[in-house]
JSON list of C-alpha atoms in Angstrom, two decimals:
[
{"chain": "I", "resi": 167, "resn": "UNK", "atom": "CA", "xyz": [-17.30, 12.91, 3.71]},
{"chain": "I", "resi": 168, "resn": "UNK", "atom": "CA", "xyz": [-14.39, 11.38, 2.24]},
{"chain": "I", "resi": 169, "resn": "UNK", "atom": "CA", "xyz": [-13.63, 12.97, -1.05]},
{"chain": "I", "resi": 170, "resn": "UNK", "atom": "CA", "xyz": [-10.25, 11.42, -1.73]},
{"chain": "I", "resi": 171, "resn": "UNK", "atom": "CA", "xyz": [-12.84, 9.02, -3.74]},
{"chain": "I", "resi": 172, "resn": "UNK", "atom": "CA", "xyz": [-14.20, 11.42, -6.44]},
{"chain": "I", "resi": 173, "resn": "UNK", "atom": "CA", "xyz": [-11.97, 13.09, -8.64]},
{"chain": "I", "resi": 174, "resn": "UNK", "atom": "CA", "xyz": [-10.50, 16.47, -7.78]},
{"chain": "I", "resi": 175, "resn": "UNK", "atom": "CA", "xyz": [-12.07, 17.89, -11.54]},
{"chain": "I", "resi": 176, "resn": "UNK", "atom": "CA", "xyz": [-15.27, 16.90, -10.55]},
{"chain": "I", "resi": 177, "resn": "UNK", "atom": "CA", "xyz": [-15.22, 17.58, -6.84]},
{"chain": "I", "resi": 178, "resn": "UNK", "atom": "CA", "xyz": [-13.62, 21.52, -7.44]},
{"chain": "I", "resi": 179, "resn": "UNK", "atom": "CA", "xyz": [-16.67, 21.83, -9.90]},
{"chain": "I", "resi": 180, "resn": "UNK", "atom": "CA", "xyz": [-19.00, 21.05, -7.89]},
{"chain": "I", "resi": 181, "resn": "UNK", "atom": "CA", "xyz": [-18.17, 23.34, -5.05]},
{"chain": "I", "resi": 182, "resn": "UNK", "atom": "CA", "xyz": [-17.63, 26.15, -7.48]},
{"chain": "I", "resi": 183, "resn": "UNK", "atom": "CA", "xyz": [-21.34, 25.58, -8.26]},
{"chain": "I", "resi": 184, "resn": "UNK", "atom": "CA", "xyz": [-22.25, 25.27, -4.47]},
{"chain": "I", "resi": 185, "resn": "UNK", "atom": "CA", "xyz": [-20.57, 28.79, -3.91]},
{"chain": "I", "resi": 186, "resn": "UNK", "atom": "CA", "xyz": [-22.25, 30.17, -7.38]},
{"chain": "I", "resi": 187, "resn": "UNK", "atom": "CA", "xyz": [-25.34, 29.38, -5.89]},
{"chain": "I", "resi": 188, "resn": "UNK", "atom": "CA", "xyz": [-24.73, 30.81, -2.58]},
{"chain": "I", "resi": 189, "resn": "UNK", "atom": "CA", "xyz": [-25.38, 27.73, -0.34]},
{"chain": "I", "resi": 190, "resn": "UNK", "atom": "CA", "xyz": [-21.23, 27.72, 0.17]},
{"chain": "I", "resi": 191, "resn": "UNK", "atom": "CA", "xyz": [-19.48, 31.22, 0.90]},
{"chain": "I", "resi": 192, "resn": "UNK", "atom": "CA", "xyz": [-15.76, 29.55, 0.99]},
{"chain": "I", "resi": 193, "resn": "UNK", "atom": "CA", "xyz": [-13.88, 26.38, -0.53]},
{"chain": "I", "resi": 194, "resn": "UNK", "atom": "CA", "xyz": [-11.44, 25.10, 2.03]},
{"chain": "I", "resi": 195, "resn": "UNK", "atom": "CA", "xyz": [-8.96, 22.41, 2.47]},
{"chain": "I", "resi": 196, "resn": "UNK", "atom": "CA", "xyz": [-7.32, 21.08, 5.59]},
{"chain": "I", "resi": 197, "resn": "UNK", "atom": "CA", "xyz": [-3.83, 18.94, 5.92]},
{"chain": "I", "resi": 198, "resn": "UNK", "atom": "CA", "xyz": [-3.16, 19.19, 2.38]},
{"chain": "I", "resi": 199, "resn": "UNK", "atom": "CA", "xyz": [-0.12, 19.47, -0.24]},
{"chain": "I", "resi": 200, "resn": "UNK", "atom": "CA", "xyz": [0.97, 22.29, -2.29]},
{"chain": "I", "resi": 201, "resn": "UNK", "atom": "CA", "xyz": [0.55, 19.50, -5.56]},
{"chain": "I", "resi": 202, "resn": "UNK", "atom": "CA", "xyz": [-3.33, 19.69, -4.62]},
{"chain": "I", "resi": 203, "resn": "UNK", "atom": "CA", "xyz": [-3.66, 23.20, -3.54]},
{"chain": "I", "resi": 204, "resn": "UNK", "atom": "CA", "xyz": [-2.59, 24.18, -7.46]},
{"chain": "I", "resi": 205, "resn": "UNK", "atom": "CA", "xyz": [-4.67, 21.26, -8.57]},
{"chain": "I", "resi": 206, "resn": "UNK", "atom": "CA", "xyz": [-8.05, 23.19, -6.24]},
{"chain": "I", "resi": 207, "resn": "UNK", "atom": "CA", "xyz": [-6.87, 26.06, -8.39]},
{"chain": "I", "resi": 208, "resn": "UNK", "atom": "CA", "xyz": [-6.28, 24.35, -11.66]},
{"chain": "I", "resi": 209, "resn": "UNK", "atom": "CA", "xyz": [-9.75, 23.50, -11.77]},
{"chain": "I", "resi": 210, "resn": "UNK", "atom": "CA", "xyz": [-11.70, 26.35, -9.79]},
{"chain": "I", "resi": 211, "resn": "UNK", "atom": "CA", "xyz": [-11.24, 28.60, -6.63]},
{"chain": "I", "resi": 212, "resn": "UNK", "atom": "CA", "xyz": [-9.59, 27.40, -3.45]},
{"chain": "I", "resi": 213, "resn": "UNK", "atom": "CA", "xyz": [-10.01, 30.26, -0.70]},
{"chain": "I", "resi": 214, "resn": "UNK", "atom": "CA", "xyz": [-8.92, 28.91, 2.55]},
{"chain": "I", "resi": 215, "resn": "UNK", "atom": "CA", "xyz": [-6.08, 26.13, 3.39]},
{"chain": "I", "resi": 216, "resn": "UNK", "atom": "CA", "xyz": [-6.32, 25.13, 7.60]},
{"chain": "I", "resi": 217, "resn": "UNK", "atom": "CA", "xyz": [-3.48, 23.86, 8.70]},
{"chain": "I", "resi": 218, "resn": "UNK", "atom": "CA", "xyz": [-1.35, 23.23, 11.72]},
{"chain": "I", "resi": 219, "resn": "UNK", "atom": "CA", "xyz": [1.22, 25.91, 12.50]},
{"chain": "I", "resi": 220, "resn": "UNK", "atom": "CA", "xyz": [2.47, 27.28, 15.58]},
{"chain": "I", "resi": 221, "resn": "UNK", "atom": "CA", "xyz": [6.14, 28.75, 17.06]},
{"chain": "I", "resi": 222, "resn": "UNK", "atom": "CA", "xyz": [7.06, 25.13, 17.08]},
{"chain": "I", "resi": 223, "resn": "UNK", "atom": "CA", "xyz": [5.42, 23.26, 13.98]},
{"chain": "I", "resi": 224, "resn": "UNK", "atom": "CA", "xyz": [6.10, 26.33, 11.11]},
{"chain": "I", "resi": 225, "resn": "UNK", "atom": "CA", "xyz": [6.52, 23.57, 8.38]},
{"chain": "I", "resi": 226, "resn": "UNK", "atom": "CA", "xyz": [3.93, 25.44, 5.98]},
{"chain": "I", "resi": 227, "resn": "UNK", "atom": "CA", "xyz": [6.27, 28.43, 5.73]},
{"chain": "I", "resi": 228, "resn": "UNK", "atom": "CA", "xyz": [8.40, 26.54, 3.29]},
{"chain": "I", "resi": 229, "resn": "UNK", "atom": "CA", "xyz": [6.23, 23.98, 2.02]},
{"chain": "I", "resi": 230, "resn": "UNK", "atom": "CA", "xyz": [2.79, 25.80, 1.50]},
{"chain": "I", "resi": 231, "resn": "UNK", "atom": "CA", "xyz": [3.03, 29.36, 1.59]},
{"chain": "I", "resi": 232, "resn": "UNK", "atom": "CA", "xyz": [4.68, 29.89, -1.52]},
{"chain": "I", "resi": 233, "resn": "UNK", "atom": "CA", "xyz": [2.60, 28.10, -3.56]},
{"chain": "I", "resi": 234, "resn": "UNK", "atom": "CA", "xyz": [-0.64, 29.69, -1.59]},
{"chain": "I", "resi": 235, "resn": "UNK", "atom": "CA", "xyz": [0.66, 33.39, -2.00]},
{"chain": "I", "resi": 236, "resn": "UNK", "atom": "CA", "xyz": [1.61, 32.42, -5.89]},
{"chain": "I", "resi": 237, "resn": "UNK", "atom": "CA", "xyz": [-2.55, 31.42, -5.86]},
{"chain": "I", "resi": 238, "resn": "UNK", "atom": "CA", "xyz": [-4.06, 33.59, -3.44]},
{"chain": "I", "resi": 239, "resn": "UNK", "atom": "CA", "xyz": [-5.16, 31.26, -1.32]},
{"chain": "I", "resi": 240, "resn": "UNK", "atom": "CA", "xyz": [-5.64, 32.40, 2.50]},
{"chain": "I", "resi": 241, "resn": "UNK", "atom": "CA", "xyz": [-3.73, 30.59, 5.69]},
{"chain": "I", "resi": 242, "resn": "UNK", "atom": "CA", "xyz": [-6.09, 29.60, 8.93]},
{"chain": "I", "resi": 243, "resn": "UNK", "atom": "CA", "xyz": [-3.45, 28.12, 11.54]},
{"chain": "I", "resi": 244, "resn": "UNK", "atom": "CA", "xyz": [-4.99, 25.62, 14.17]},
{"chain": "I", "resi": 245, "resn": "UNK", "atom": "CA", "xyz": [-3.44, 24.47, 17.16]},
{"chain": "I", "resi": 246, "resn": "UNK", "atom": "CA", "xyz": [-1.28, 27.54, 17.85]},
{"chain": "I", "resi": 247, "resn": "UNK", "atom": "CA", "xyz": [-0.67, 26.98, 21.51]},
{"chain": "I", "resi": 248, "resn": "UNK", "atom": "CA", "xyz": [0.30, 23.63, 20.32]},
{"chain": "I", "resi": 249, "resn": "UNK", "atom": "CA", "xyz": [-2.27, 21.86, 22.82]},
{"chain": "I", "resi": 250, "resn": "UNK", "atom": "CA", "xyz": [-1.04, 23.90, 25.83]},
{"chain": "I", "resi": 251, "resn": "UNK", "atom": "CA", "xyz": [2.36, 23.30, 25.63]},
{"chain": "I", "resi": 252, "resn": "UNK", "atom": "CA", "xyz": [2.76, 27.37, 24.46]},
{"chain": "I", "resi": 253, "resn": "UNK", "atom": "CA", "xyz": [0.33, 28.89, 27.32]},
{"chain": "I", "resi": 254, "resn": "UNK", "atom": "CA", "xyz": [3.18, 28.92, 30.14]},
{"chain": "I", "resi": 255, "resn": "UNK", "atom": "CA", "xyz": [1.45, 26.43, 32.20]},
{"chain": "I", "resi": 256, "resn": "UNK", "atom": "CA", "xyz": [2.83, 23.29, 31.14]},
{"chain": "I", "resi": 257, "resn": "UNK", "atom": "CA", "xyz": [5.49, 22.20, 33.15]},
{"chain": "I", "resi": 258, "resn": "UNK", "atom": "CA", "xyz": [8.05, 18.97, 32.65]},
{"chain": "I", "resi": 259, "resn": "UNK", "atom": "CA", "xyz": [5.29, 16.90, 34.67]},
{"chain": "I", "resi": 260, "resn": "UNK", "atom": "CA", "xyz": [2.95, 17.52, 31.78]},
{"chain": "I", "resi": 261, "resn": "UNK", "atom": "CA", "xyz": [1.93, 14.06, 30.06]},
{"chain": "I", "resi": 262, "resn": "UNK", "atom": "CA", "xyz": [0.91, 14.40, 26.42]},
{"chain": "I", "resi": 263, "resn": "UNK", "atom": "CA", "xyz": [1.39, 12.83, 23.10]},
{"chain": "I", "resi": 264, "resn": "UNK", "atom": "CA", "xyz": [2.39, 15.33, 20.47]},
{"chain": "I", "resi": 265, "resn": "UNK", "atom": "CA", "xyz": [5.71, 15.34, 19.98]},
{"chain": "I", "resi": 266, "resn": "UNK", "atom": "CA", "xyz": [6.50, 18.70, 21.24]},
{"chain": "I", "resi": 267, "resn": "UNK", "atom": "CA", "xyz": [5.99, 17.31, 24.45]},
{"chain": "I", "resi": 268, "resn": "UNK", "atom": "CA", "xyz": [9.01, 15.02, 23.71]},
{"chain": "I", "resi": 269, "resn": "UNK", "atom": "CA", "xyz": [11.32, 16.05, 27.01]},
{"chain": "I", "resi": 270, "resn": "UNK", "atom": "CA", "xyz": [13.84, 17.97, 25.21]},
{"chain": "I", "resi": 271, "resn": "UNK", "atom": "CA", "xyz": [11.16, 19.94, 23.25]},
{"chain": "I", "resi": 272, "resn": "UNK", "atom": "CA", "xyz": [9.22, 20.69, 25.96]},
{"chain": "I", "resi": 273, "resn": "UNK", "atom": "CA", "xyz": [12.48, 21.63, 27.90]},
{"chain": "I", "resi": 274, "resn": "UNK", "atom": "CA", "xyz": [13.22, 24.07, 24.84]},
{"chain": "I", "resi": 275, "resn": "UNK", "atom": "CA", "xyz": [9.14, 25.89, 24.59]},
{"chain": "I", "resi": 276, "resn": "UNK", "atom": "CA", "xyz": [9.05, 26.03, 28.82]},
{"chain": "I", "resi": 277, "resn": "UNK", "atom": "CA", "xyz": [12.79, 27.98, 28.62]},
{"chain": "I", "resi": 278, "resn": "UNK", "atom": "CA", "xyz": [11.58, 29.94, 25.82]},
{"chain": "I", "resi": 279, "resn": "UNK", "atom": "CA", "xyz": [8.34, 30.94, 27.25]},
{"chain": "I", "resi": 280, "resn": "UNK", "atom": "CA", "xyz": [10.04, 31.82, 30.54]},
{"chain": "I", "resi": 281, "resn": "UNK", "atom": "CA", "xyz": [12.75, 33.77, 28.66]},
{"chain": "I", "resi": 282, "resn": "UNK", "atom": "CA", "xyz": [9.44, 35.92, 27.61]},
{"chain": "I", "resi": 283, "resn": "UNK", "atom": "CA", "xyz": [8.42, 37.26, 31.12]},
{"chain": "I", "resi": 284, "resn": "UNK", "atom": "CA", "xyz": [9.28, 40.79, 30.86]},
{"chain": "I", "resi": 285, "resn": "UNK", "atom": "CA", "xyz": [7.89, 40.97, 27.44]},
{"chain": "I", "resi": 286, "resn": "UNK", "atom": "CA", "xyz": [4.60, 40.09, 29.30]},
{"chain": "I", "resi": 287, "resn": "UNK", "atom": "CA", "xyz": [5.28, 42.20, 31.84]},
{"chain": "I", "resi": 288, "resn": "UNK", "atom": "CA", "xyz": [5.92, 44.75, 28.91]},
{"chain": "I", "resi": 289, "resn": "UNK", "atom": "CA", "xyz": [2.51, 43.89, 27.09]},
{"chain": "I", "resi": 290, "resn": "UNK", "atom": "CA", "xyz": [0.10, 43.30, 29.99]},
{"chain": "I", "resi": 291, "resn": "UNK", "atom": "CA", "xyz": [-0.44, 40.17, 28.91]},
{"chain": "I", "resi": 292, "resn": "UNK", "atom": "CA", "xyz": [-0.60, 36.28, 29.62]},
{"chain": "I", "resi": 293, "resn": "UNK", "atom": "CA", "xyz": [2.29, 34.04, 27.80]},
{"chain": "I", "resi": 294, "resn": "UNK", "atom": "CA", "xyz": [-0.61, 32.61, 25.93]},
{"chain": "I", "resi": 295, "resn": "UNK", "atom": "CA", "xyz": [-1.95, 35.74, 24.51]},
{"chain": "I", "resi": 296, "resn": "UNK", "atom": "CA", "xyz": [1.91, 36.69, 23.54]},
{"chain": "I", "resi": 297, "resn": "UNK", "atom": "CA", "xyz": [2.51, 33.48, 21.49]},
{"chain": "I", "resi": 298, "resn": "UNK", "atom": "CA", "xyz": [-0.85, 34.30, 19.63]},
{"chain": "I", "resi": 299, "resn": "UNK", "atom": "CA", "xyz": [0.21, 37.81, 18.85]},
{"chain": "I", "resi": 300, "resn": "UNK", "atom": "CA", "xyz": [3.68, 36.38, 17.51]},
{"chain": "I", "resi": 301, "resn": "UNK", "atom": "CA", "xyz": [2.33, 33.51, 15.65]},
{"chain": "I", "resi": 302, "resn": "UNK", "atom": "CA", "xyz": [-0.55, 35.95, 14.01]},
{"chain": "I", "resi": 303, "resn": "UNK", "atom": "CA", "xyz": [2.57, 38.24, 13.01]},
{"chain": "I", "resi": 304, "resn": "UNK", "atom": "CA", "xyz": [4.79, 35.07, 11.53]},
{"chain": "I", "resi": 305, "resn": "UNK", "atom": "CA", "xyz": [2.89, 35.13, 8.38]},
{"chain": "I", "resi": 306, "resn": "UNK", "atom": "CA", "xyz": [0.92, 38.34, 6.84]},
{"chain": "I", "resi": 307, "resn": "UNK", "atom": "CA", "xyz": [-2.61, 38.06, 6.74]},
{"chain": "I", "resi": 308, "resn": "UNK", "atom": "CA", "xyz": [-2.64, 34.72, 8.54]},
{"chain": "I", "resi": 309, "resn": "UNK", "atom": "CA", "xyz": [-5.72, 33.89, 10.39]},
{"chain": "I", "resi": 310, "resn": "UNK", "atom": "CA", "xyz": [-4.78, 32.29, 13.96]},
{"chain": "I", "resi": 311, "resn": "UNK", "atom": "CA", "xyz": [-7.64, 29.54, 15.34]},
{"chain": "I", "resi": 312, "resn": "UNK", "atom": "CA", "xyz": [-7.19, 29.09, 19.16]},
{"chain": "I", "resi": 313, "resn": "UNK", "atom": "CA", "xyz": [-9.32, 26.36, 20.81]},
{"chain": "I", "resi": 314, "resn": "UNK", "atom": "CA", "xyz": [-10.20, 26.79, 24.15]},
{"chain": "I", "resi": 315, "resn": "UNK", "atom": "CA", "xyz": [-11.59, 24.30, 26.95]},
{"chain": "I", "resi": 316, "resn": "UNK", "atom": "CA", "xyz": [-13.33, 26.68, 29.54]},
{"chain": "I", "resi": 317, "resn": "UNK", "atom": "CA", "xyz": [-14.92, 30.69, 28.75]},
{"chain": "I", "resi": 318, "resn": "UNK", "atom": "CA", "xyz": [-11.83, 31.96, 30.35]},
{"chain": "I", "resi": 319, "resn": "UNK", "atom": "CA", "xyz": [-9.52, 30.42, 28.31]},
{"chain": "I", "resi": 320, "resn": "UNK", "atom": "CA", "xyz": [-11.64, 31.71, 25.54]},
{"chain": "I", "resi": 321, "resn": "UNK", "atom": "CA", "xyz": [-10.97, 35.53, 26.58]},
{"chain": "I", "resi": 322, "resn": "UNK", "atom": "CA", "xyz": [-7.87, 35.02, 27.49]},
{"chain": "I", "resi": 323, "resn": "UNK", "atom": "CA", "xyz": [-6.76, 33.87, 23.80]},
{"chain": "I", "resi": 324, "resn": "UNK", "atom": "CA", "xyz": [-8.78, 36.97, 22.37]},
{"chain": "I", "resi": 325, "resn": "UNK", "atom": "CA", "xyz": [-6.85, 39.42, 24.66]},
{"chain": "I", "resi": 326, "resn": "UNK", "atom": "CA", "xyz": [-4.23, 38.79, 22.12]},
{"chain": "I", "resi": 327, "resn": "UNK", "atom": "CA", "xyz": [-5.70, 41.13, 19.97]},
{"chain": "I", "resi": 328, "resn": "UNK", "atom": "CA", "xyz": [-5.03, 44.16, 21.70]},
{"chain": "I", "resi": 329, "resn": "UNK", "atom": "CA", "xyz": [-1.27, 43.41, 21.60]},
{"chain": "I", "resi": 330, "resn": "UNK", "atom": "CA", "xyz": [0.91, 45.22, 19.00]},
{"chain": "I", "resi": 331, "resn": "UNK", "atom": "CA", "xyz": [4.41, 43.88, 18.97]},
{"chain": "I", "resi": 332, "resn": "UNK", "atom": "CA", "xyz": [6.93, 46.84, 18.60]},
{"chain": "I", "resi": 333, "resn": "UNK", "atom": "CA", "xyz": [9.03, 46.11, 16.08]},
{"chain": "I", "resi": 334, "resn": "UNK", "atom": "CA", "xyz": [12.43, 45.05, 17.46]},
{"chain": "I", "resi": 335, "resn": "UNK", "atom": "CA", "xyz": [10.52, 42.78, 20.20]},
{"chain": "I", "resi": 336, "resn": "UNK", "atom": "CA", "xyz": [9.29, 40.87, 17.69]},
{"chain": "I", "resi": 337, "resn": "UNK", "atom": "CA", "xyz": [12.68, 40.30, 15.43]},
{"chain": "I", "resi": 338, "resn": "UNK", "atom": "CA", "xyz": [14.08, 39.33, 19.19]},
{"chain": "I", "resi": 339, "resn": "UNK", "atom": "CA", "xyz": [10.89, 36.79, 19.35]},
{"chain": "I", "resi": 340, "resn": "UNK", "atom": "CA", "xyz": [11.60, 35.40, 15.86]},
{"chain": "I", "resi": 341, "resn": "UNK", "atom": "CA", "xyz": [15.23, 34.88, 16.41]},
{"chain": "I", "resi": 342, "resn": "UNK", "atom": "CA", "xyz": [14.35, 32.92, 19.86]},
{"chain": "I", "resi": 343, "resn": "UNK", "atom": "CA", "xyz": [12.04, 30.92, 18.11]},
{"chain": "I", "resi": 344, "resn": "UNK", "atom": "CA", "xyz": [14.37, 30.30, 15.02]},
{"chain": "I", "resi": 345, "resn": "UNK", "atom": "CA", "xyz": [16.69, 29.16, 17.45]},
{"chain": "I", "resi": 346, "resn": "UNK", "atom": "CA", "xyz": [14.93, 26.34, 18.29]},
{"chain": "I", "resi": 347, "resn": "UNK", "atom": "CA", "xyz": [13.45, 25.02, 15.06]}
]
């Protein structure tokens, strides 16, 4: 439902009492603002934001995580493969309508991905299952949420959890990515 319609007071209240009475184990809140995360908190608990964040689309670092490690409000990241575009098997033929797919984007995440190779090599591991390791490292304690189309593609993103970036790998991933954001 669309809460935008009852006031945040009331609406924080009332999911404090949902969770108080165990029917609700977490308060969430998707796409949102740092002015209404503190106003969650203001007026009860806000556990869990979910927003979009991958290598390419970090805006949250500056604009939300502040305010949600100020609060202690947990960070679920959706889209991390940014709709395939970060699995290695997109290619400049690849038709889509995010704008990383934008030529010159998709240019940029295809180089970078295939500047990555020995690191898989290095890992055992599919591109895909490297970008999730990075992206789950880009912010401590940040839980990564990886859709997937077919079982495989399932596994394949949860192979990513038996990576553990050595240290200097992953400063040399960081800078590559900082490169181009």
């Amino acid at each position: 439902p669309d809460l935008s319609i009852f006031p945040l007071e009331e609406t924080v209240e009332a999911m404090m009492k949902l969770k108080e009475q165990g029917k609700i184990r977490a308060i969430g809140a998707s796409n949102t603002t740092a002015d209404l995360i503190r106003g969650y908190c203001k007026y009860g608990q806000l556990d869990v934001i979910q927003e979009k964040y991958s290598l390419l689309t970090r805006r949250i670092e500056k604009q939300l995580l502040p305010t949600c490690k100020e609060l202690g409000v947990s960070i679920q990241a959706y889209s991390p493969l940014e709709q395939g575009l970060l699995t290695g098997k997109v290619t400049m033929d690849t038709r889509n309508t995010n704008p990383c797919f934008q030529p010159a984007r998709r240019a940029q995440a295809i180089h970078l991905l295939d500047s990555w190779g020995d690191l898989c090599e290095k890992y055992h591991c599919t591109k895909a299952q490297l970008v999730i390791a990075l992206t789950a490292r880009m912010i401590p304690g940040l839980h990564v949420l990886c859709g997937a189309r077919t079982p495989e593609q399932a596994i394949d993103n949860a192979g990513a959890l038996h990576i553990t970036l050595e240290g200097a790998d992953a400063v040399q991933m960081k800078w590559d990515v900082d490169a181009i954001s």
